[in-house]
mmCIF file of C-alpha atoms in Angstrom:
data_model
loop_
_atom_site.group_PDB
_atom_site.id
_atom_site.type_symbol
_atom_site.label_atom_id
_atom_site.label_comp_id
_atom_site.label_asym_id
_atom_site.label_seq_id
_atom_site.Cartn_x
_atom_site.Cartn_y
_atom_site.Cartn_z
ATOM 1 C CA UNK A 1 103.279 110.475 62.850
ATOM 2 C CA UNK A 2 102.001 113.044 64.968
ATOM 3 C CA UNK A 3 98.693 112.773 67.311
ATOM 4 C CA UNK A 4 97.875 116.720 67.078
ATOM 5 C CA UNK A 5 96.634 119.350 64.950
ATOM 6 C CA UNK A 6 97.783 121.352 66.465
ATOM 7 C CA UNK A 7 101.318 121.827 67.818
ATOM 8 C CA UNK A 8 102.073 121.548 71.860
ATOM 9 C CA UNK A 9 102.582 124.493 74.137
ATOM 10 C CA UNK A 10 107.228 124.527 74.102
ATOM 11 C CA UNK A 11 106.898 125.279 78.038
ATOM 12 C CA UNK A 12 104.401 123.442 79.908
ATOM 13 C CA UNK A 13 104.039 125.849 83.320
ATOM 14 C CA UNK A 14 102.678 122.747 86.450
ATOM 15 C CA UNK A 15 104.135 123.502 89.254
ATOM 16 C CA UNK A 16 105.084 120.964 92.476
ATOM 17 C CA UNK A 17 101.633 122.554 93.779
ATOM 18 C CA UNK A 18 99.970 121.464 91.017
ATOM 19 C CA UNK A 19 97.356 118.276 91.674
ATOM 20 C CA UNK A 20 97.127 115.872 88.097
ATOM 21 C CA UNK A 21 93.838 116.725 88.152
ATOM 22 C CA UNK A 22 93.824 119.966 87.198
ATOM 23 C CA UNK A 23 96.804 119.340 85.149
ATOM 24 C CA UNK A 24 94.794 116.523 83.133
ATOM 25 C CA UNK A 25 92.492 119.086 82.878
ATOM 26 C CA UNK A 26 95.590 121.362 80.078
ATOM 27 C CA UNK A 27 94.085 118.436 77.382
ATOM 28 C CA UNK A 28 92.635 119.690 74.794
ATOM 29 C CA UNK A 29 89.222 117.863 73.584
ATOM 30 C CA UNK A 30 89.002 116.565 69.934
ATOM 31 C CA UNK A 31 85.415 116.572 70.370
ATOM 32 C CA UNK A 32 82.855 119.242 69.028
ATOM 33 C CA UNK A 33 81.502 120.977 71.884
ATOM 34 C CA UNK A 34 77.491 119.571 71.356
ATOM 35 C CA UNK A 35 76.774 116.304 73.170
ATOM 36 C CA UNK A 36 79.875 116.219 75.390
ATOM 37 C CA UNK A 37 78.388 114.861 78.578
ATOM 38 C CA UNK A 38 82.249 114.779 80.101
ATOM 39 C CA UNK A 39 85.229 116.027 80.597
ATOM 40 C CA UNK A 40 88.741 114.749 79.497
ATOM 41 C CA UNK A 41 90.426 115.049 82.544
ATOM 42 C CA UNK A 42 88.405 113.514 84.244
ATOM 43 C CA UNK A 43 87.925 110.345 81.800
ATOM 44 C CA UNK A 44 91.610 109.882 81.924
ATOM 45 C CA UNK A 45 91.378 110.029 85.631
ATOM 46 C CA UNK A 46 88.671 107.134 86.025
ATOM 47 C CA UNK A 47 90.847 105.485 83.194
ATOM 48 C CA UNK A 48 93.919 105.679 85.256
ATOM 49 C CA UNK A 49 91.658 104.362 88.423
ATOM 50 C CA UNK A 50 90.842 101.388 86.704
ATOM 51 C CA UNK A 51 94.880 101.025 85.028
ATOM 52 C CA UNK A 52 96.137 101.197 88.829
ATOM 53 C CA UNK A 53 92.727 98.257 89.880
ATOM 54 C CA UNK A 54 95.281 96.182 86.926
ATOM 55 C CA UNK A 55 92.624 96.869 84.758
ATOM 56 C CA UNK A 56 94.444 96.087 80.957
ATOM 57 C CA UNK A 57 92.202 97.189 77.328
ATOM 58 C CA UNK A 58 88.975 99.336 77.844
ATOM 59 C CA UNK A 59 87.337 96.630 78.064
ATOM 60 C CA UNK A 60 87.985 96.005 81.738
ATOM 61 C CA UNK A 61 88.102 100.441 82.479
ATOM 62 C CA UNK A 62 84.359 100.569 81.305
ATOM 63 C CA UNK A 63 83.593 97.542 84.343
ATOM 64 C CA UNK A 64 86.096 99.518 86.882
ATOM 65 C CA UNK A 65 84.103 102.121 86.284
ATOM 66 C CA UNK A 66 80.307 100.802 86.227
ATOM 67 C CA UNK A 67 81.814 99.057 89.746
ATOM 68 C CA UNK A 68 82.606 101.852 91.746
ATOM 69 C CA UNK A 69 78.483 104.269 90.294
ATOM 70 C CA UNK A 70 77.751 107.693 89.668
ATOM 71 C CA UNK A 71 79.410 109.133 93.480
ATOM 72 C CA UNK A 72 82.778 107.405 93.093
ATOM 73 C CA UNK A 73 83.017 108.874 89.870
ATOM 74 C CA UNK A 74 81.609 112.246 91.090
ATOM 75 C CA UNK A 75 84.752 112.662 93.046
ATOM 76 C CA UNK A 76 86.596 112.743 90.136
ATOM 77 C CA UNK A 77 84.779 114.754 87.860
ATOM 78 C CA UNK A 78 81.991 112.544 85.812
ATOM 79 C CA UNK A 79 79.927 114.751 87.290
ATOM 80 C CA UNK A 80 77.096 113.907 85.108
ATOM 81 C CA UNK A 81 76.622 109.671 85.363
ATOM 82 C CA UNK A 82 79.194 107.232 85.060
ATOM 83 C CA UNK A 83 80.800 106.716 81.214
ATOM 84 C CA UNK A 84 80.889 103.729 79.635
ATOM 85 C CA UNK A 85 84.034 101.227 77.514
ATOM 86 C CA UNK A 86 82.794 102.943 74.025
ATOM 87 C CA UNK A 87 82.894 107.034 74.988
ATOM 88 C CA UNK A 88 87.031 106.258 76.577
ATOM 89 C CA UNK A 89 87.568 104.094 72.975
ATOM 90 C CA UNK A 90 85.953 106.832 70.937
ATOM 91 C CA UNK A 91 88.053 109.139 73.430
ATOM 92 C CA UNK A 92 91.960 108.265 73.607
ATOM 93 C CA UNK A 93 91.665 107.455 69.567
ATOM 94 C CA UNK A 94 91.992 111.014 69.123
ATOM 95 C CA UNK A 95 93.518 112.382 71.790
ATOM 96 C CA UNK A 96 96.318 114.438 71.941
ATOM 97 C CA UNK A 97 99.193 112.112 72.411
ATOM 98 C CA UNK A 98 101.952 114.445 72.885
ATOM 99 C CA UNK A 99 100.682 116.772 74.716
ATOM 100 C CA UNK A 100 99.369 114.410 77.421
ATOM 101 C CA UNK A 101 102.948 112.823 78.322
ATOM 102 C CA UNK A 102 103.929 115.766 77.959
ATOM 103 C CA UNK A 103 101.601 117.285 80.513
ATOM 104 C CA UNK A 104 102.082 113.966 82.568
ATOM 105 C CA UNK A 105 105.963 114.338 82.341
ATOM 106 C CA UNK A 106 106.135 117.669 84.034
ATOM 107 C CA UNK A 107 103.660 116.522 86.569
ATOM 108 C CA UNK A 108 106.072 113.922 87.923
ATOM 109 C CA UNK A 109 109.078 116.403 87.157
ATOM 110 C CA UNK A 110 108.264 118.015 90.058
ATOM 111 C CA UNK A 111 107.951 115.054 92.303
ATOM 112 C CA UNK A 112 111.094 113.553 90.779
ATOM 113 C CA UNK A 113 114.102 113.913 93.216
ATOM 114 C CA UNK A 114 117.190 114.548 92.716
ATOM 115 C CA UNK A 115 120.521 112.459 93.729
ATOM 116 C CA UNK A 116 124.040 113.587 95.343
ATOM 117 C CA UNK A 117 122.491 117.129 94.001
ATOM 118 C CA UNK A 118 121.920 116.168 90.163
ATOM 119 C CA UNK A 119 118.872 114.383 88.372
ATOM 120 C CA UNK A 120 119.801 111.349 86.239
ATOM 121 C CA UNK A 121 117.253 110.521 84.256
ATOM 122 C CA UNK A 122 117.393 107.587 81.301
ATOM 123 C CA UNK A 123 116.301 107.272 78.366
ATOM 124 C CA UNK A 124 115.220 103.857 76.343
ATOM 125 C CA UNK A 125 112.720 102.357 73.421
ATOM 126 C CA UNK A 126 110.411 99.595 73.685
ATOM 127 C CA UNK A 127 107.961 98.314 70.956
ATOM 128 C CA UNK A 128 103.806 97.649 72.096
ATOM 129 C CA UNK A 129 103.759 94.957 69.734
ATOM 130 C CA UNK A 130 100.818 93.459 70.645
ATOM 131 C CA UNK A 131 99.158 97.862 69.057
ATOM 132 C CA UNK A 132 100.421 95.562 65.350
ATOM 133 C CA UNK A 133 97.502 96.054 62.991
ATOM 134 C CA UNK A 134 97.327 94.404 59.525
ATOM 135 C CA UNK A 135 100.413 95.810 57.530
ATOM 136 C CA UNK A 136 101.460 98.860 59.869
ATOM 137 C CA UNK A 137 104.345 98.589 61.683
ATOM 138 C CA UNK A 138 103.326 98.292 65.853
ATOM 139 C CA UNK A 139 103.810 101.224 67.303
ATOM 140 C CA UNK A 140 107.488 102.048 69.105
ATOM 141 C CA UNK A 141 108.220 104.571 71.895
ATOM 142 C CA UNK A 142 110.134 106.111 73.773
ATOM 143 C CA UNK A 143 110.590 106.439 77.040
ATOM 144 C CA UNK A 144 112.485 108.476 79.823
ATOM 145 C CA UNK A 145 113.141 107.441 84.208
ATOM 146 C CA UNK A 146 113.841 108.921 86.487
ATOM 147 C CA UNK A 147 117.076 106.594 88.328
ATOM 148 C CA UNK A 148 115.908 106.535 91.964
ATOM 149 C CA UNK A 149 111.765 106.893 92.317
ATOM 150 C CA UNK A 150 111.390 105.259 88.887
ATOM 151 C CA UNK A 151 108.614 108.317 87.980
ATOM 152 C CA UNK A 152 108.400 108.391 83.387
ATOM 153 C CA UNK A 153 109.427 112.020 82.420
ATOM 154 C CA UNK A 154 108.877 112.576 79.408
ATOM 155 C CA UNK A 155 107.668 109.944 76.330
ATOM 156 C CA UNK A 156 107.578 110.604 72.565
ATOM 157 C CA UNK A 157 106.665 108.410 69.283
ATOM 158 C CA UNK A 158 109.375 107.324 66.983
ATOM 159 C CA UNK A 159 107.098 108.360 63.613
ATOM 160 C CA UNK A 160 106.840 106.305 59.962
ATOM 161 C CA UNK A 161 109.692 108.782 58.356
ATOM 162 C CA UNK A 162 111.819 108.305 61.729
ATOM 163 C CA UNK A 163 114.048 106.517 63.610
ATOM 164 C CA UNK A 164 114.921 105.552 67.569
ATOM 165 C CA UNK A 165 117.923 108.081 67.566
ATOM 166 C CA UNK A 166 115.403 110.777 66.115
ATOM 167 C CA UNK A 167 112.951 110.209 68.922
ATOM 168 C CA UNK A 168 115.705 110.669 71.607
ATOM 169 C CA UNK A 169 116.290 113.477 70.414
ATOM 170 C CA UNK A 170 112.572 114.241 69.684
ATOM 171 C CA UNK A 171 112.224 113.729 73.567
ATOM 172 C CA UNK A 172 114.931 115.710 74.929
ATOM 173 C CA UNK A 173 114.215 118.766 73.315
ATOM 174 C CA UNK A 174 111.179 117.927 75.208
ATOM 175 C CA UNK A 175 112.405 117.182 78.327
ATOM 176 C CA UNK A 176 114.565 120.442 77.979
ATOM 177 C CA UNK A 177 111.889 122.811 77.646
ATOM 178 C CA UNK A 178 110.227 121.761 80.111
ATOM 179 C CA UNK A 179 113.797 122.072 81.708
ATOM 180 C CA UNK A 180 114.493 118.934 83.753
ATOM 181 C CA UNK A 181 118.024 118.768 81.311
ATOM 182 C CA UNK A 182 119.548 122.025 83.012
ATOM 183 C CA UNK A 183 122.025 120.515 85.634
ATOM 184 C CA UNK A 184 120.213 116.991 84.747
ATOM 185 C CA UNK A 185 122.701 113.202 83.582
ATOM 186 C CA UNK A 186 121.687 111.504 80.330
ATOM 187 C CA UNK A 187 121.706 107.420 80.112
ATOM 188 C CA UNK A 188 121.386 106.000 77.209
ATOM 189 C CA UNK A 189 122.238 102.969 75.623
ATOM 190 C CA UNK A 190 124.503 102.323 72.533
ATOM 191 C CA UNK A 191 122.348 103.371 69.491
ATOM 192 C CA UNK A 192 122.446 106.832 71.005
ATOM 193 C CA UNK A 193 125.850 107.366 71.040
ATOM 194 C CA UNK A 194 125.794 109.997 68.432
ATOM 195 C CA UNK A 195 127.612 112.973 67.936
ATOM 196 C CA UNK A 196 124.210 115.147 67.692
ATOM 197 C CA UNK A 197 122.784 113.456 70.620
ATOM 198 C CA UNK A 198 125.727 114.062 72.328
ATOM 199 C CA UNK A 199 126.420 118.182 71.536
ATOM 200 C CA UNK A 200 122.086 118.603 71.881
ATOM 201 C CA UNK A 201 122.801 117.433 75.610
ATOM 202 C CA UNK A 202 125.599 119.201 76.568
ATOM 203 C CA UNK A 203 124.429 122.357 74.595
ATOM 204 C CA UNK A 204 121.041 121.944 77.411
ATOM 205 C CA UNK A 205 123.880 122.277 80.565
ATOM 206 C CA UNK A 206 123.500 118.106 81.153
ATOM 207 C CA UNK A 207 125.789 116.009 81.359
ATOM 208 C CA UNK A 208 126.029 112.890 78.953
ATOM 209 C CA UNK A 209 126.546 108.737 79.935
ATOM 210 C CA UNK A 210 126.949 106.559 76.575
ATOM 211 C CA UNK A 211 127.754 103.143 76.353
ATOM 212 C CA UNK A 212 129.854 102.496 73.002
ATOM 213 C CA UNK A 213 129.110 99.130 70.985
ATOM 214 C CA UNK A 214 129.688 97.952 67.887
ATOM 215 C CA UNK A 215 127.717 100.456 65.842
ATOM 216 C CA UNK A 216 131.194 102.890 66.566
ATOM 217 C CA UNK A 217 133.339 100.506 65.078
ATOM 218 C CA UNK A 218 136.136 103.369 65.747
ATOM 219 C CA UNK A 219 135.445 104.848 69.197
ATOM 220 C CA UNK A 220 134.968 101.090 70.319
ATOM 221 C CA UNK A 221 138.290 99.613 69.175
ATOM 222 C CA UNK A 222 140.236 102.860 70.313
ATOM 223 C CA UNK A 223 138.650 102.569 73.404
ATOM 224 C CA UNK A 224 140.025 98.725 73.878
ATOM 225 C CA UNK A 225 143.029 99.563 73.122
ATOM 226 C CA UNK A 226 143.227 102.196 76.184
ATOM 227 C CA UNK A 227 145.975 101.118 78.281
ATOM 228 C CA UNK A 228 143.179 99.138 80.804
ATOM 229 C CA UNK A 229 145.919 96.859 82.662
ATOM 230 C CA UNK A 230 147.158 99.548 84.926
ATOM 231 C CA UNK A 231 144.959 101.486 85.733
ATOM 232 C CA UNK A 232 143.020 100.836 89.327
ATOM 233 C CA UNK A 233 139.361 100.111 89.073
ATOM 234 C CA UNK A 234 136.519 100.418 91.718
ATOM 235 C CA UNK A 235 135.027 96.755 92.153
ATOM 236 C CA UNK A 236 132.223 96.651 93.899
ATOM 237 C CA UNK A 237 130.051 92.898 94.718
ATOM 238 C CA UNK A 238 126.457 91.807 94.730
ATOM 239 C CA UNK A 239 124.739 88.911 95.427
ATOM 240 C CA UNK A 240 120.962 88.452 94.595
ATOM 241 C CA UNK A 241 118.821 85.722 92.866
ATOM 242 C CA UNK A 242 121.599 82.669 93.692
ATOM 243 C CA UNK A 243 124.666 84.817 92.018
ATOM 244 C CA UNK A 244 126.883 86.976 92.021
ATOM 245 C CA UNK A 245 127.834 90.183 90.222
ATOM 246 C CA UNK A 246 130.908 91.803 90.617
ATOM 247 C CA UNK A 247 130.858 95.256 88.642
ATOM 248 C CA UNK A 248 134.769 96.950 88.079
ATOM 249 C CA UNK A 249 134.779 100.154 86.767
ATOM 250 C CA UNK A 250 138.213 101.554 84.875
ATOM 251 C CA UNK A 251 137.877 106.077 84.600
ATOM 252 C CA UNK A 252 140.701 107.501 82.417
ATOM 253 C CA UNK A 253 140.883 111.112 80.973
ATOM 254 C CA UNK A 254 139.580 111.152 77.296
ATOM 255 C CA UNK A 255 142.833 111.295 75.359
ATOM 256 C CA UNK A 256 143.011 113.871 72.769
ATOM 257 C CA UNK A 257 143.356 111.583 69.975
ATOM 258 C CA UNK A 258 139.770 110.348 70.541
ATOM 259 C CA UNK A 259 137.060 112.697 68.783
ATOM 260 C CA UNK A 260 133.833 112.206 70.913
ATOM 261 C CA UNK A 261 132.219 115.610 71.511
ATOM 262 C CA UNK A 262 131.833 116.638 74.066
ATOM 263 C CA UNK A 263 133.683 113.143 75.744
ATOM 264 C CA UNK A 264 135.575 114.399 79.196
ATOM 265 C CA UNK A 265 136.022 111.011 80.002
ATOM 266 C CA UNK A 266 136.191 107.074 79.038
ATOM 267 C CA UNK A 267 135.778 104.229 81.222
ATOM 268 C CA UNK A 268 135.758 100.582 80.890
ATOM 269 C CA UNK A 269 133.469 98.068 82.549
ATOM 270 C CA UNK A 270 133.826 94.939 83.394
ATOM 271 C CA UNK A 271 130.746 92.784 84.596
ATOM 272 C CA UNK A 272 131.600 89.110 85.534
ATOM 273 C CA UNK A 273 128.985 87.094 86.192
ATOM 274 C CA UNK A 274 128.252 83.471 88.609
ATOM 275 C CA UNK A 275 125.337 81.364 88.671
ATOM 276 C CA UNK A 276 125.941 77.736 89.927
ATOM 277 C CA UNK A 277 129.674 78.058 89.380
ATOM 278 C CA UNK A 278 129.342 78.726 85.692
ATOM 279 C CA UNK A 279 131.295 82.168 84.788
ATOM 280 C CA UNK A 280 130.682 84.184 82.190
ATOM 281 C CA UNK A 281 132.383 87.741 81.580
ATOM 282 C CA UNK A 282 131.357 90.910 79.898
ATOM 283 C CA UNK A 283 133.274 94.246 79.034
ATOM 284 C CA UNK A 284 132.076 97.336 77.879
ATOM 285 C CA UNK A 285 133.279 101.378 77.401
ATOM 286 C CA UNK A 286 131.561 104.284 77.827
ATOM 287 C CA UNK A 287 131.817 107.487 77.015
ATOM 288 C CA UNK A 288 131.064 110.540 80.161
ATOM 289 C CA UNK A 289 130.843 114.277 79.720
ATOM 290 C CA UNK A 290 131.439 114.361 83.272
ATOM 291 C CA UNK A 291 134.492 115.344 84.885
ATOM 292 C CA UNK A 292 136.067 113.466 87.227
ATOM 293 C CA UNK A 293 134.765 115.876 90.077
ATOM 294 C CA UNK A 294 131.267 115.324 89.102
ATOM 295 C CA UNK A 295 131.998 111.045 87.793
ATOM 296 C CA UNK A 296 133.787 109.924 90.491
ATOM 297 C CA UNK A 297 134.302 105.837 89.241
ATOM 298 C CA UNK A 298 131.713 105.132 92.238
ATOM 299 C CA UNK A 299 129.111 107.970 90.528
ATOM 300 C CA UNK A 300 129.891 106.733 87.037
ATOM 301 C CA UNK A 301 129.120 103.589 88.126
ATOM 302 C CA UNK A 302 126.466 104.077 89.497
ATOM 303 C CA UNK A 303 125.017 106.078 87.089
ATOM 304 C CA UNK A 304 125.484 103.109 84.501
ATOM 305 C CA UNK A 305 124.128 100.848 87.282
ATOM 306 C CA UNK A 306 120.817 103.372 87.045
ATOM 307 C CA UNK A 307 120.486 102.924 83.433
ATOM 308 C CA UNK A 308 119.044 99.391 83.508
ATOM 309 C CA UNK A 309 115.961 99.721 86.320
ATOM 310 C CA UNK A 310 114.192 101.494 82.522
ATOM 311 C CA UNK A 311 114.391 97.503 82.022
ATOM 312 C CA UNK A 312 113.524 96.516 85.272
ATOM 313 C CA UNK A 313 110.670 99.821 86.047
ATOM 314 C CA UNK A 314 109.399 99.774 82.608
ATOM 315 C CA UNK A 315 109.882 98.096 80.062
ATOM 316 C CA UNK A 316 109.477 94.524 82.326
ATOM 317 C CA UNK A 317 106.446 96.035 84.319
ATOM 318 C CA UNK A 318 105.194 97.173 81.988
ATOM 319 C CA UNK A 319 104.974 94.047 79.457
ATOM 320 C CA UNK A 320 104.578 91.448 82.586
ATOM 321 C CA UNK A 321 102.391 92.688 85.117
ATOM 322 C CA UNK A 322 100.525 95.170 81.985
ATOM 323 C CA UNK A 323 100.488 92.356 79.682
ATOM 324 C CA UNK A 324 101.233 95.201 77.049
ATOM 325 C CA UNK A 325 102.809 93.396 74.221
ATOM 326 C CA UNK A 326 98.864 91.176 74.047
ATOM 327 C CA UNK A 327 97.070 94.202 74.010
ATOM 328 C CA UNK A 328 94.333 94.141 71.475
ATOM 329 C CA UNK A 329 94.075 98.239 72.109
ATOM 330 C CA UNK A 330 94.947 99.870 68.074
ATOM 331 C CA UNK A 331 93.106 101.959 66.973
ATOM 332 C CA UNK A 332 93.942 105.449 66.076
ATOM 333 C CA UNK A 333 96.011 106.657 69.062
ATOM 334 C CA UNK A 334 95.109 104.416 71.252
ATOM 335 C CA UNK A 335 97.497 102.627 71.985
ATOM 336 C CA UNK A 336 100.319 104.661 72.811
ATOM 337 C CA UNK A 337 97.993 106.562 75.377
ATOM 338 C CA UNK A 338 96.836 103.669 77.138
ATOM 339 C CA UNK A 339 100.940 103.122 77.420
ATOM 340 C CA UNK A 340 100.689 106.507 78.994
ATOM 341 C CA UNK A 341 98.292 106.040 81.140
ATOM 342 C CA UNK A 342 100.719 102.972 82.341
ATOM 343 C CA UNK A 343 103.491 105.243 82.652
ATOM 344 C CA UNK A 344 101.587 107.589 85.015
ATOM 345 C CA UNK A 345 100.080 104.216 87.474
ATOM 346 C CA UNK A 346 103.429 103.434 87.218
ATOM 347 C CA UNK A 347 105.011 107.166 88.500
ATOM 348 C CA UNK A 348 102.299 107.162 90.730
ATOM 349 C CA UNK A 349 102.682 103.778 92.559
ATOM 350 C CA UNK A 350 106.455 103.772 92.861
ATOM 351 C CA UNK A 351 105.287 107.290 94.576
ATOM 352 C CA UNK A 352 103.601 106.394 97.275
ATOM 353 C CA UNK A 353 106.286 104.063 97.574
ATOM 354 C CA UNK A 354 105.295 101.052 96.583
ATOM 355 C CA UNK A 355 108.617 98.765 94.918
ATOM 356 C CA UNK A 356 105.956 95.403 93.492
ATOM 357 C CA UNK A 357 103.647 97.390 91.061
ATOM 358 C CA UNK A 358 102.273 93.574 90.601
ATOM 359 C CA UNK A 359 100.755 93.497 94.035
ATOM 360 C CA UNK A 360 100.567 97.174 94.133
ATOM 361 C CA UNK A 361 97.073 96.317 91.205
ATOM 362 C CA UNK A 362 96.115 93.856 93.705
ATOM 363 C CA UNK A 363 96.109 96.314 96.505
ATOM 364 C CA UNK A 364 93.784 99.006 95.029
ATOM 365 C CA UNK A 365 92.267 96.263 93.158
ATOM 366 C CA UNK A 366 90.420 95.141 96.111
ATOM 367 C CA UNK A 367 89.226 98.828 96.752
ATOM 368 C CA UNK A 368 87.377 101.337 95.014
ATOM 369 C CA UNK A 369 88.086 104.158 96.520
ATOM 370 C CA UNK A 370 91.260 103.748 96.864
ATOM 371 C CA UNK A 371 93.365 104.100 93.654
ATOM 372 C CA UNK A 372 90.780 107.258 93.747
ATOM 373 C CA UNK A 373 92.225 108.416 96.801
ATOM 374 C CA UNK A 374 95.508 108.563 95.439
ATOM 375 C CA UNK A 375 95.277 110.204 91.871
ATOM 376 C CA UNK A 376 93.304 112.296 93.770
ATOM 377 C CA UNK A 377 95.781 112.786 96.834
ATOM 378 C CA UNK A 378 98.551 113.335 93.750
#
């Protein structure tokens, strides 16, 4: 269920001139005013700095804050001394995770670049496996990542009475209300190849690129029967890490007898992978609302390949570099808040030019002032 007691505002005013600390200052405080020592924005900023230095949980965040000292923490807004991890645990368990994600996403969107005049956004889901408590399900989060920059533009949770498809549409609504979808391209995997999702994207002024697999049996069968051998393909070969990958894409205008909401073009993408002399072939099909003028075969292939960066640049980094799946943070909204802090740390590091997140964390861990300066400059 939502972490909010009141709905988040439909439109959040964040501009390129808005600094991150200013944006975090819009996060509502779940505590009673009496006895509050530190503003929520300062607590979130401290936690982000600790995560930038490699902290994976509240104990490590508290240790980072203690090592930083009161003088350095003052720069982040903690003007009344240090902060204990127990304070962070209590506040983050009750924090409005929906609002925090929307604010972070709106801020990140002002820093995200466009590719060939368009913002390209990948949506995909991930389960925070370590946050499973008792019989309760582990939180499943759907995130939006900007192709090219790796900035995380938004995140929503799958509720108990929902699923990833519905959560994906909820995230699209958030992105649309923030103005991120106008003129954009949205890439999603086969689970989200749904008529309602396609209509939502095109109504918002964006184009979609969907993968078609067995969950859309009729559509998959129709695409498979098209005269692909007679279509000229666009081929690109990459060599890396001891393997060769050849990708060939063939594109057709959508036939009148294939009915999928908003579809203008269909494509066949063949991936041939050769490793140690062994060859494997995978064939997938695509539908897109982008026309041949804006989505040539080369562009469509780049959008499709770029979609999988959400696995490498976000899910894999959170799982492996931040060890998210073994996190013991389980109380209230805290697991999602920690995922949001990791998203923000990844966005900050990529925006600063770091391509190796593990190396970047080590770099910031060696000097207390480095993560603080990064947050204050954002």
